[in-house]
PDB file of C-alpha atoms and ligand atoms in Angstrom:
ATOM      1  CA  MET A   1      -0.039   0.192   0.299  1.00  0.00           C
ATOM      2  CA  ASN A   2       1.672   3.209  -0.883  1.00  0.00           C
ATOM      3  CA  HIS A   3       0.496   5.239   1.593  1.00  0.00           C
ATOM      4  CA  ARG A   4       2.049   8.355   3.144  1.00  0.00           C
ATOM      5  CA  VAL A   5       1.877  11.053   5.903  1.00  0.00           C
ATOM      6  CA  GLU A   6       2.261  14.705   5.554  1.00  0.00           C
ATOM      7  CA  LEU A   7       3.078  16.976   8.443  1.00  0.00           C
ATOM      8  CA  ILE A   8       1.080  20.365   8.528  1.00  0.00           C
ATOM      9  CA  PRO A   9       2.843  22.536  10.870  1.00  0.00           C
ATOM     10  CA  ILE A  10       0.103  24.751  12.781  1.00  0.00           C
ATOM     11  CA  PHE A  11       0.342  27.416  15.597  1.00  0.00           C
ATOM     12  CA  GLU A  12       3.714  27.360  17.461  1.00  0.00           C
ATOM     13  CA  ASP A  13       4.201  23.797  17.632  1.00  0.00           C
ATOM     14  CA  ASN A  14       1.684  21.676  16.757  1.00  0.00           C
ATOM     15  CA  TYR A  15       1.585  19.350  13.596  1.00  0.00           C
ATOM     16  CA  VAL A  16      -1.606  18.312  11.712  1.00  0.00           C
ATOM     17  CA  PHE A  17      -1.318  14.791   9.862  1.00  0.00           C
ATOM     18  CA  ALA A  18      -2.558  14.103   6.286  1.00  0.00           C
ATOM     19  CA  LEU A  19      -2.678  10.380   5.268  1.00  0.00           C
ATOM     20  CA  ILE A  20      -2.171  10.372   1.784  1.00  0.00           C
ATOM     21  CA  ASN A  21      -3.612   7.061  -0.639  1.00  0.00           C
ATOM     22  CA  GLU A  22      -2.199   6.627  -4.299  1.00  0.00           C
ATOM     23  CA  GLN A  23      -5.871   8.132  -5.403  1.00  0.00           C
ATOM     24  CA  GLY A  24      -5.108  11.532  -3.550  1.00  0.00           C
ATOM     25  CA  HIS A  25      -7.196  10.686  -0.945  1.00  0.00           C
ATOM     26  CA  VAL A  26      -6.603  12.521   2.208  1.00  0.00           C
ATOM     27  CA  VAL A  27      -7.348  11.738   5.619  1.00  0.00           C
ATOM     28  CA  LEU A  28      -6.580  14.804   8.565  1.00  0.00           C
ATOM     29  CA  VAL A  29      -5.709  14.108  11.900  1.00  0.00           C
ATOM     30  CA  ASP A  30      -6.419  16.888  14.388  1.00  0.00           C
ATOM     31  CA  PRO A  31      -7.002  19.933  12.510  1.00  0.00           C
ATOM     32  CA  GLY A  32      -6.597  22.707  15.216  1.00  0.00           C
ATOM     33  CA  GLU A  33      -6.546  25.731  12.539  1.00  0.00           C
ATOM     34  CA  SER A  34      -8.010  25.897   8.906  1.00  0.00           C
ATOM     35  CA  THR A  35      -6.008  28.248   7.046  1.00  0.00           C
ATOM     36  CA  PRO A  36      -2.463  26.155   6.501  1.00  0.00           C
ATOM     37  CA  VAL A  37      -4.602  23.246   6.027  1.00  0.00           C
ATOM     38  CA  GLU A  38      -6.739  24.373   3.305  1.00  0.00           C
ATOM     39  CA  LYS A  39      -3.600  26.050   1.635  1.00  0.00           C
ATOM     40  CA  PHE A  40      -2.136  22.523   1.610  1.00  0.00           C
ATOM     41  CA  LEU A  41      -5.424  20.709   0.493  1.00  0.00           C
ATOM     42  CA  GLU A  42      -5.400  23.156  -2.510  1.00  0.00           C
ATOM     43  CA  HIS A  43      -2.059  23.451  -3.278  1.00  0.00           C
ATOM     44  CA  ASN A  44      -2.176  19.579  -3.960  1.00  0.00           C
ATOM     45  CA  ASP A  45      -5.352  19.183  -5.405  1.00  0.00           C
ATOM     46  CA  TYR A  46      -6.108  16.532  -2.765  1.00  0.00           C
ATOM     47  CA  ASP A  47      -9.660  15.048  -1.706  1.00  0.00           C
ATOM     48  CA  ILE A  48     -10.538  14.888   1.551  1.00  0.00           C
ATOM     49  CA  CYS A  49     -11.951  11.858   2.865  1.00  0.00           C
ATOM     50  CA  GLY A  50     -12.230  12.119   6.792  1.00  0.00           C
ATOM     51  CA  ILE A  51     -11.179  14.377   9.527  1.00  0.00           C
ATOM     52  CA  LEU A  52      -9.889  12.655  12.616  1.00  0.00           C
ATOM     53  CA  LEU A  53     -10.007  13.771  16.131  1.00  0.00           C
ATOM     54  CA  THR A  54      -8.082  12.521  19.067  1.00  0.00           C
ATOM     55  CA  HIS A  55      -9.341  14.634  21.965  1.00  0.00           C
ATOM     56  CA  HIS A  56     -11.648  18.124  22.596  1.00  0.00           C
ATOM     57  CA  HIS A  57      -8.779  20.719  23.132  1.00  0.00           C
ATOM     58  CA  ASN A  58      -9.045  23.483  20.673  1.00  0.00           C
ATOM     59  CA  ASP A  59      -5.668  23.065  19.047  1.00  0.00           C
ATOM     60  CA  HIS A  60      -6.880  19.662  18.040  1.00  0.00           C
ATOM     61  CA  ILE A  61     -10.063  20.597  16.874  1.00  0.00           C
ATOM     62  CA  GLY A  62     -10.464  24.615  16.226  1.00  0.00           C
ATOM     63  CA  GLY A  63     -10.150  24.426  12.400  1.00  0.00           C
ATOM     64  CA  VAL A  64     -12.497  21.670  11.784  1.00  0.00           C
ATOM     65  CA  LEU A  65     -16.058  23.568  11.379  1.00  0.00           C
ATOM     66  CA  GLU A  66     -14.129  25.939   8.881  1.00  0.00           C
ATOM     67  CA  LEU A  67     -12.241  23.267   6.745  1.00  0.00           C
ATOM     68  CA  VAL A  68     -15.604  21.355   6.212  1.00  0.00           C
ATOM     69  CA  LYS A  69     -17.328  24.439   5.032  1.00  0.00           C
ATOM     70  CA  THR A  70     -15.381  24.348   1.912  1.00  0.00           C
ATOM     71  CA  PHE A  71     -13.938  20.411   2.030  1.00  0.00           C
ATOM     72  CA  PRO A  72     -17.078  18.498   3.802  1.00  0.00           C
ATOM     73  CA  ALA A  73     -15.857  15.210   4.722  1.00  0.00           C
ATOM     74  CA  PRO A  74     -17.159  12.897   7.882  1.00  0.00           C
ATOM     75  CA  ILE A  75     -15.486  13.583  11.307  1.00  0.00           C
ATOM     76  CA  TYR A  76     -14.641  11.095  13.434  1.00  0.00           C
ATOM     77  CA  ALA A  77     -14.259  11.722  17.343  1.00  0.00           C
ATOM     78  CA  PRO A  78     -14.145  10.429  21.035  1.00  0.00           C
ATOM     79  CA  LEU A  79     -17.418   8.631  21.915  1.00  0.00           C
ATOM     80  CA  LYS A  80     -16.867   9.943  25.184  1.00  0.00           C
ATOM     81  CA  ASN A  81     -16.131  13.641  24.025  1.00  0.00           C
ATOM     82  CA  LYS A  82     -19.623  13.744  22.845  1.00  0.00           C
ATOM     83  CA  THR A  83     -20.376  16.654  24.667  1.00  0.00           C
ATOM     84  CA  GLN A  84     -17.557  18.569  24.063  1.00  0.00           C
ATOM     85  CA  ILE A  85     -17.586  17.829  20.172  1.00  0.00           C
ATOM     86  CA  PRO A  86     -21.172  17.588  18.982  1.00  0.00           C
ATOM     87  CA  PHE A  87     -20.712  18.085  15.274  1.00  0.00           C
ATOM     88  CA  ALA A  88     -18.902  14.698  14.727  1.00  0.00           C
ATOM     89  CA  ASP A  89     -20.442  12.181  12.495  1.00  0.00           C
ATOM     90  CA  HIS A  90     -19.164   8.955  13.853  1.00  0.00           C
ATOM     91  CA  TYR A  91     -18.474   8.810  17.681  1.00  0.00           C
ATOM     92  CA  VAL A  92     -16.074   6.225  18.754  1.00  0.00           C
ATOM     93  CA  LYS A  93     -14.616   3.682  21.219  1.00  0.00           C
ATOM     94  CA  ASP A  94     -12.040   1.638  22.269  1.00  0.00           C
ATOM     95  CA  GLY A  95     -11.339  -1.300  19.980  1.00  0.00           C
ATOM     96  CA  ASP A  96     -14.058   0.385  16.653  1.00  0.00           C
ATOM     97  CA  GLU A  97     -12.303  -0.120  13.641  1.00  0.00           C
ATOM     98  CA  PHE A  98     -12.745   1.393  10.682  1.00  0.00           C
ATOM     99  CA  SER A  99     -12.141   2.830   6.950  1.00  0.00           C
ATOM    100  CA  ILE A 100     -11.467   5.396   5.048  1.00  0.00           C
ATOM    101  CA  SER A 101     -11.059   4.720   1.309  1.00  0.00           C
ATOM    102  CA  ASP A 102      -8.386   2.032   1.512  1.00  0.00           C
ATOM    103  CA  MET A 103      -6.700   3.251   4.949  1.00  0.00           C
ATOM    104  CA  ASN A 104      -7.629   1.301   8.101  1.00  0.00           C
ATOM    105  CA  PHE A 105      -7.838   2.384  11.806  1.00  0.00           C
ATOM    106  CA  LYS A 106      -8.444   0.728  14.891  1.00  0.00           C
ATOM    107  CA  VAL A 107      -9.257   3.076  17.986  1.00  0.00           C
ATOM    108  CA  MET A 108      -7.539   2.964  21.372  1.00  0.00           C
ATOM    109  CA  GLU A 109      -8.647   4.721  24.135  1.00  0.00           C
ATOM    110  CA  LEU A 110      -5.549   6.240  26.075  1.00  0.00           C
ATOM    111  CA  PRO A 111      -7.240   8.203  29.070  1.00  0.00           C
ATOM    112  CA  GLY A 112      -4.992  10.745  31.024  1.00  0.00           C
ATOM    113  CA  HIS A 113      -4.734  14.002  29.431  1.00  0.00           C
ATOM    114  CA  THR A 114      -8.066  13.996  28.904  1.00  0.00           C
ATOM    115  CA  LEU A 115     -10.351  11.644  29.894  1.00  0.00           C
ATOM    116  CA  GLY A 116     -12.254  10.588  26.435  1.00  0.00           C
ATOM    117  CA  HIS A 117      -8.945  10.822  24.767  1.00  0.00           C
ATOM    118  CA  VAL A 118      -8.610   8.076  21.947  1.00  0.00           C
ATOM    119  CA  ALA A 119      -5.720   7.284  19.538  1.00  0.00           C
ATOM    120  CA  PHE A 120      -5.680   5.979  16.070  1.00  0.00           C
ATOM    121  CA  TRP A 121      -4.180   2.828  14.979  1.00  0.00           C
ATOM    122  CA  ASN A 122      -3.315   2.329  11.401  1.00  0.00           C
ATOM    123  CA  PRO A 123      -2.221  -1.493  10.966  1.00  0.00           C
ATOM    124  CA  ASP A 124      -0.923  -1.793   8.022  1.00  0.00           C
ATOM    125  CA  LYS A 125       1.913   0.871   8.304  1.00  0.00           C
ATOM    126  CA  LYS A 126       1.798   0.855  12.384  1.00  0.00           C
ATOM    127  CA  TRP A 127       1.481   4.444  12.602  1.00  0.00           C
ATOM    128  CA  LEU A 128      -0.450   5.565  15.470  1.00  0.00           C
ATOM    129  CA  PHE A 129      -1.419   8.949  15.669  1.00  0.00           C
ATOM    130  CA  SER A 130      -1.601   9.580  19.395  1.00  0.00           C
ATOM    131  CA  GLY A 131      -2.258  13.366  19.974  1.00  0.00           C
ATOM    132  CA  ASP A 132      -1.029  14.378  23.071  1.00  0.00           C
ATOM    133  CA  VAL A 133      -0.474  11.000  25.150  1.00  0.00           C
ATOM    134  CA  LEU A 134       3.089  10.541  24.451  1.00  0.00           C
ATOM    135  CA  PHE A 135       5.766  13.289  23.422  1.00  0.00           C
ATOM    136  CA  GLY A 136       9.243  12.712  22.106  1.00  0.00           C
ATOM    137  CA  LEU A 137      11.191  11.784  25.598  1.00  0.00           C
ATOM    138  CA  GLY A 138       7.784  13.150  26.877  1.00  0.00           C
ATOM    139  CA  CYS A 139       4.171  12.762  27.927  1.00  0.00           C
ATOM    140  CA  GLY A 140       1.038  14.689  27.823  1.00  0.00           C
ATOM    141  CA  ARG A 141       0.265  17.140  31.038  1.00  0.00           C
ATOM    142  CA  LEU A 142      -2.662  15.215  32.968  1.00  0.00           C
ATOM    143  CA  PHE A 143      -5.441  17.810  32.920  1.00  0.00           C
ATOM    144  CA  GLU A 144      -8.411  15.387  32.951  1.00  0.00           C
ATOM    145  CA  GLY A 145      -7.247  11.832  34.126  1.00  0.00           C
ATOM    146  CA  THR A 146      -5.158  10.410  37.049  1.00  0.00           C
ATOM    147  CA  PHE A 147      -1.511   9.215  37.032  1.00  0.00           C
ATOM    148  CA  GLU A 148      -2.736   5.711  36.990  1.00  0.00           C
ATOM    149  CA  GLN A 149      -4.801   6.348  33.743  1.00  0.00           C
ATOM    150  CA  MET A 150      -1.814   7.982  31.882  1.00  0.00           C
ATOM    151  CA  PHE A 151       0.570   5.228  33.280  1.00  0.00           C
ATOM    152  CA  GLU A 152      -2.050   2.633  31.715  1.00  0.00           C
ATOM    153  CA  SER A 153      -2.050   4.380  28.380  1.00  0.00           C
ATOM    154  CA  LEU A 154       1.640   4.535  28.148  1.00  0.00           C
ATOM    155  CA  GLN A 155       1.886   0.828  28.796  1.00  0.00           C
ATOM    156  CA  LYS A 156      -0.842   0.163  26.060  1.00  0.00           C
ATOM    157  CA  ILE A 157       1.088   2.286  23.627  1.00  0.00           C
ATOM    158  CA  LYS A 158       4.791   0.402  24.771  1.00  0.00           C
ATOM    159  CA  ALA A 159       2.950  -2.888  23.962  1.00  0.00           C
ATOM    160  CA  LEU A 160       2.548  -2.055  20.276  1.00  0.00           C
ATOM    161  CA  PRO A 161       5.085  -3.665  17.717  1.00  0.00           C
ATOM    162  CA  ASN A 162       8.690  -2.307  18.311  1.00  0.00           C
ATOM    163  CA  GLU A 163       8.473  -1.080  14.521  1.00  0.00           C
ATOM    164  CA  THR A 164       5.897   1.464  15.448  1.00  0.00           C
ATOM    165  CA  LEU A 165       6.072   5.128  14.358  1.00  0.00           C
ATOM    166  CA  ILE A 166       4.542   7.746  16.554  1.00  0.00           C
ATOM    167  CA  TYR A 167       2.524  10.920  14.994  1.00  0.00           C
ATOM    168  CA  CYS A 168       2.132  13.000  18.161  1.00  0.00           C
ATOM    169  CA  THR A 169       0.694  16.452  17.868  1.00  0.00           C
ATOM    170  CA  HIS A 170       3.525  18.611  19.158  1.00  0.00           C
ATOM    171  CA  GLU A 171       7.167  19.064  18.475  1.00  0.00           C
ATOM    172  CA  TYR A 172       8.169  19.178  22.379  1.00  0.00           C
ATOM    173  CA  THR A 173      11.395  16.522  21.885  1.00  0.00           C
ATOM    174  CA  GLU A 174      14.319  19.599  22.480  1.00  0.00           C
ATOM    175  CA  MET A 175      12.167  21.218  25.638  1.00  0.00           C
ATOM    176  CA  ASN A 176      12.036  17.213  26.737  1.00  0.00           C
ATOM    177  CA  LEU A 177      15.755  16.304  26.138  1.00  0.00           C
ATOM    178  CA  GLN A 178      16.449  19.383  28.534  1.00  0.00           C
ATOM    179  CA  PHE A 179      14.011  17.867  30.995  1.00  0.00           C
ATOM    180  CA  CYS A 180      16.094  14.175  30.670  1.00  0.00           C
ATOM    181  CA  LYS A 181      19.548  15.731  31.170  1.00  0.00           C
ATOM    182  CA  MET A 182      18.285  17.424  34.104  1.00  0.00           C
ATOM    183  CA  LEU A 183      17.064  14.366  35.419  1.00  0.00           C
ATOM    184  CA  GLY A 184      20.360  12.168  34.907  1.00  0.00           C
ATOM    185  CA  ASN A 185      22.251  15.187  36.924  1.00  0.00           C
ATOM    186  CA  PHE A 186      19.869  13.966  40.068  1.00  0.00           C
ATOM    187  CA  ASP A 187      21.034  11.306  42.387  1.00  0.00           C
ATOM    188  CA  ASP A 188      17.609  10.577  43.787  1.00  0.00           C
ATOM    189  CA  SER A 189      16.209  10.643  40.104  1.00  0.00           C
ATOM    190  CA  PRO A 190      13.354   8.127  39.301  1.00  0.00           C
ATOM    191  CA  ILE A 191      14.480   6.994  36.425  1.00  0.00           C
ATOM    192  CA  THR A 192      18.317   6.074  35.444  1.00  0.00           C
ATOM    193  CA  GLY A 193      18.616   7.352  31.947  1.00  0.00           C
ATOM    194  CA  ASP A 194      20.938   5.240  29.163  1.00  0.00           C
ATOM    195  CA  ASP A 195      23.127   8.031  28.947  1.00  0.00           C
ATOM    196  CA  GLU A 196      24.654   6.207  25.868  1.00  0.00           C
ATOM    197  CA  ASN A 197      21.154   5.866  23.891  1.00  0.00           C
ATOM    198  CA  LEU A 198      20.216   9.249  24.907  1.00  0.00           C
ATOM    199  CA  GLU A 199      23.512  10.838  23.344  1.00  0.00           C
ATOM    200  CA  LEU A 200      22.528   9.515  19.695  1.00  0.00           C
ATOM    201  CA  TYR A 201      18.983  10.397  20.338  1.00  0.00           C
ATOM    202  CA  GLU A 202      20.392  14.473  20.763  1.00  0.00           C
ATOM    203  CA  ASN A 203      22.597  13.901  17.844  1.00  0.00           C
ATOM    204  CA  GLU A 204      19.901  12.921  15.625  1.00  0.00           C
ATOM    205  CA  LEU A 205      17.801  15.429  17.073  1.00  0.00           C
ATOM    206  CA  VAL A 206      19.633  18.275  16.471  1.00  0.00           C
ATOM    207  CA  ASN A 207      20.711  17.150  13.328  1.00  0.00           C
ATOM    208  CA  LYS A 208      16.966  17.453  12.552  1.00  0.00           C
ATOM    209  CA  ARG A 209      16.000  20.349  14.038  1.00  0.00           C
ATOM    210  CA  SER A 210      19.142  22.082  12.401  1.00  0.00           C
ATOM    211  CA  LEU A 211      17.419  21.621   8.788  1.00  0.00           C
ATOM    212  CA  ASP A 212      14.374  22.543  10.665  1.00  0.00           C
ATOM    213  CA  LEU A 213      12.937  18.981  10.010  1.00  0.00           C
ATOM    214  CA  PRO A 214      10.634  17.429  12.452  1.00  0.00           C
ATOM    215  CA  SER A 215      11.609  15.108  15.011  1.00  0.00           C
ATOM    216  CA  VAL A 216       8.042  13.704  14.806  1.00  0.00           C
ATOM    217  CA  PRO A 217       7.431  10.506  14.120  1.00  0.00           C
ATOM    218  CA  LEU A 218       8.853   9.152  16.797  1.00  0.00           C
ATOM    219  CA  LYS A 219      10.271   5.418  16.589  1.00  0.00           C
ATOM    220  CA  LEU A 220       8.826   3.422  19.367  1.00  0.00           C
ATOM    221  CA  PHE A 221      11.761   1.367  19.788  1.00  0.00           C
ATOM    222  CA  VAL A 222      13.986   4.411  20.396  1.00  0.00           C
ATOM    223  CA  GLU A 223      12.031   6.333  22.684  1.00  0.00           C
ATOM    224  CA  LYS A 224      11.338   2.543  24.899  1.00  0.00           C
ATOM    225  CA  LYS A 225      15.229   3.200  25.619  1.00  0.00           C
ATOM    226  CA  VAL A 226      15.296   6.552  26.349  1.00  0.00           C
ATOM    227  CA  ASN A 227      11.714   8.367  27.337  1.00  0.00           C
ATOM    228  CA  PRO A 228      12.119   8.434  31.083  1.00  0.00           C
ATOM    229  CA  PHE A 229       7.881   8.084  30.506  1.00  0.00           C
ATOM    230  CA  LEU A 230       7.817   4.734  29.356  1.00  0.00           C
ATOM    231  CA  LEU A 231      10.883   3.428  31.129  1.00  0.00           C
ATOM    232  CA  ALA A 232       8.886   4.359  34.247  1.00  0.00           C
ATOM    233  CA  SER A 233       7.969   0.513  35.800  1.00  0.00           C
ATOM    234  CA  THR A 234       5.389   1.554  38.259  1.00  0.00           C
ATOM    235  CA  VAL A 235       2.978   4.569  38.510  1.00  0.00           C
ATOM    236  CA  LYS A 236       4.840   5.754  41.719  1.00  0.00           C
ATOM    237  CA  GLN A 237       7.991   6.252  39.578  1.00  0.00           C
ATOM    238  CA  PHE A 238       5.865   7.755  36.588  1.00  0.00           C
ATOM    239  CA  SER A 239       4.303  10.150  39.104  1.00  0.00           C
ATOM    240  CA  ALA A 240       7.232  11.348  40.500  1.00  0.00           C
ATOM    241  CA  LEU A 241       8.513  11.718  37.265  1.00  0.00           C
ATOM    242  CA  ARG A 242       5.518  13.778  35.984  1.00  0.00           C
ATOM    243  CA  GLU A 243       5.098  15.845  39.079  1.00  0.00           C
ATOM    244  CA  LEU A 244       9.056  16.827  38.706  1.00  0.00           C
ATOM    245  CA  ARG A 245       8.074  17.754  34.584  1.00  0.00           C
ATOM    246  CA  ASN A 246       4.956  19.928  35.521  1.00  0.00           C
ATOM    247  CA  LYS A 247       7.781  22.164  37.891  1.00  0.00           C
ATOM    248  CA  GLN A 248       9.982  22.861  34.650  1.00  0.00           C
TER     249      GLN A 248
HETATM  250 FE1  LIG B 301      -4.314  18.503  24.529  1.00  0.00          FE
END
């Protein structure tokens, strides 16, 4: 299957993802702003076939209503966010499977950042569109959920195949790298990082960012080695890390 993903930068550090197939059919993920996405669609003469929303925060859904005026397409949103996202056409829950054109998705509920948060798993390419759950060397803030919920959500991501690519919404990796380095200097750090792998990660990250390339998608097998929030093996360890990160 000749599918690919393009990143459309919006706001300060968000990405909208456009999955595109051979026929030029496009599925958009989390269009928080309409103008850059409209430009992208017009410039490429693509046919938008669906819009996937991971959660109700405005930087993920804010562009949808404007977009569908010009590019009508079915909207998929979490069932648990029906009140906050009343304009969706399809409400999805954990384990639901659906296809748009020849692109297949399975829904994973990953509460923590928000209670209704979902991710969309593409089993053919092993791509996860994960919103604000996992970030490069970091994880999302807990606005609605508990430490336990977020920890469990991260365990679900960890259980995906090693070759999984994570399409997370924010370009936070460089900022999170500073946190990881700081952790390494703490005697009582909740996690002892792997310095060698972190150094390799930093080299690749610096190279990419100096060329203005995104750090997304993340490689799951790499994050599993260096992301302290994935290395945390207990809820207690995870909570300590998240609290420390909140103070940064
Ligand atoms: Fe969010």
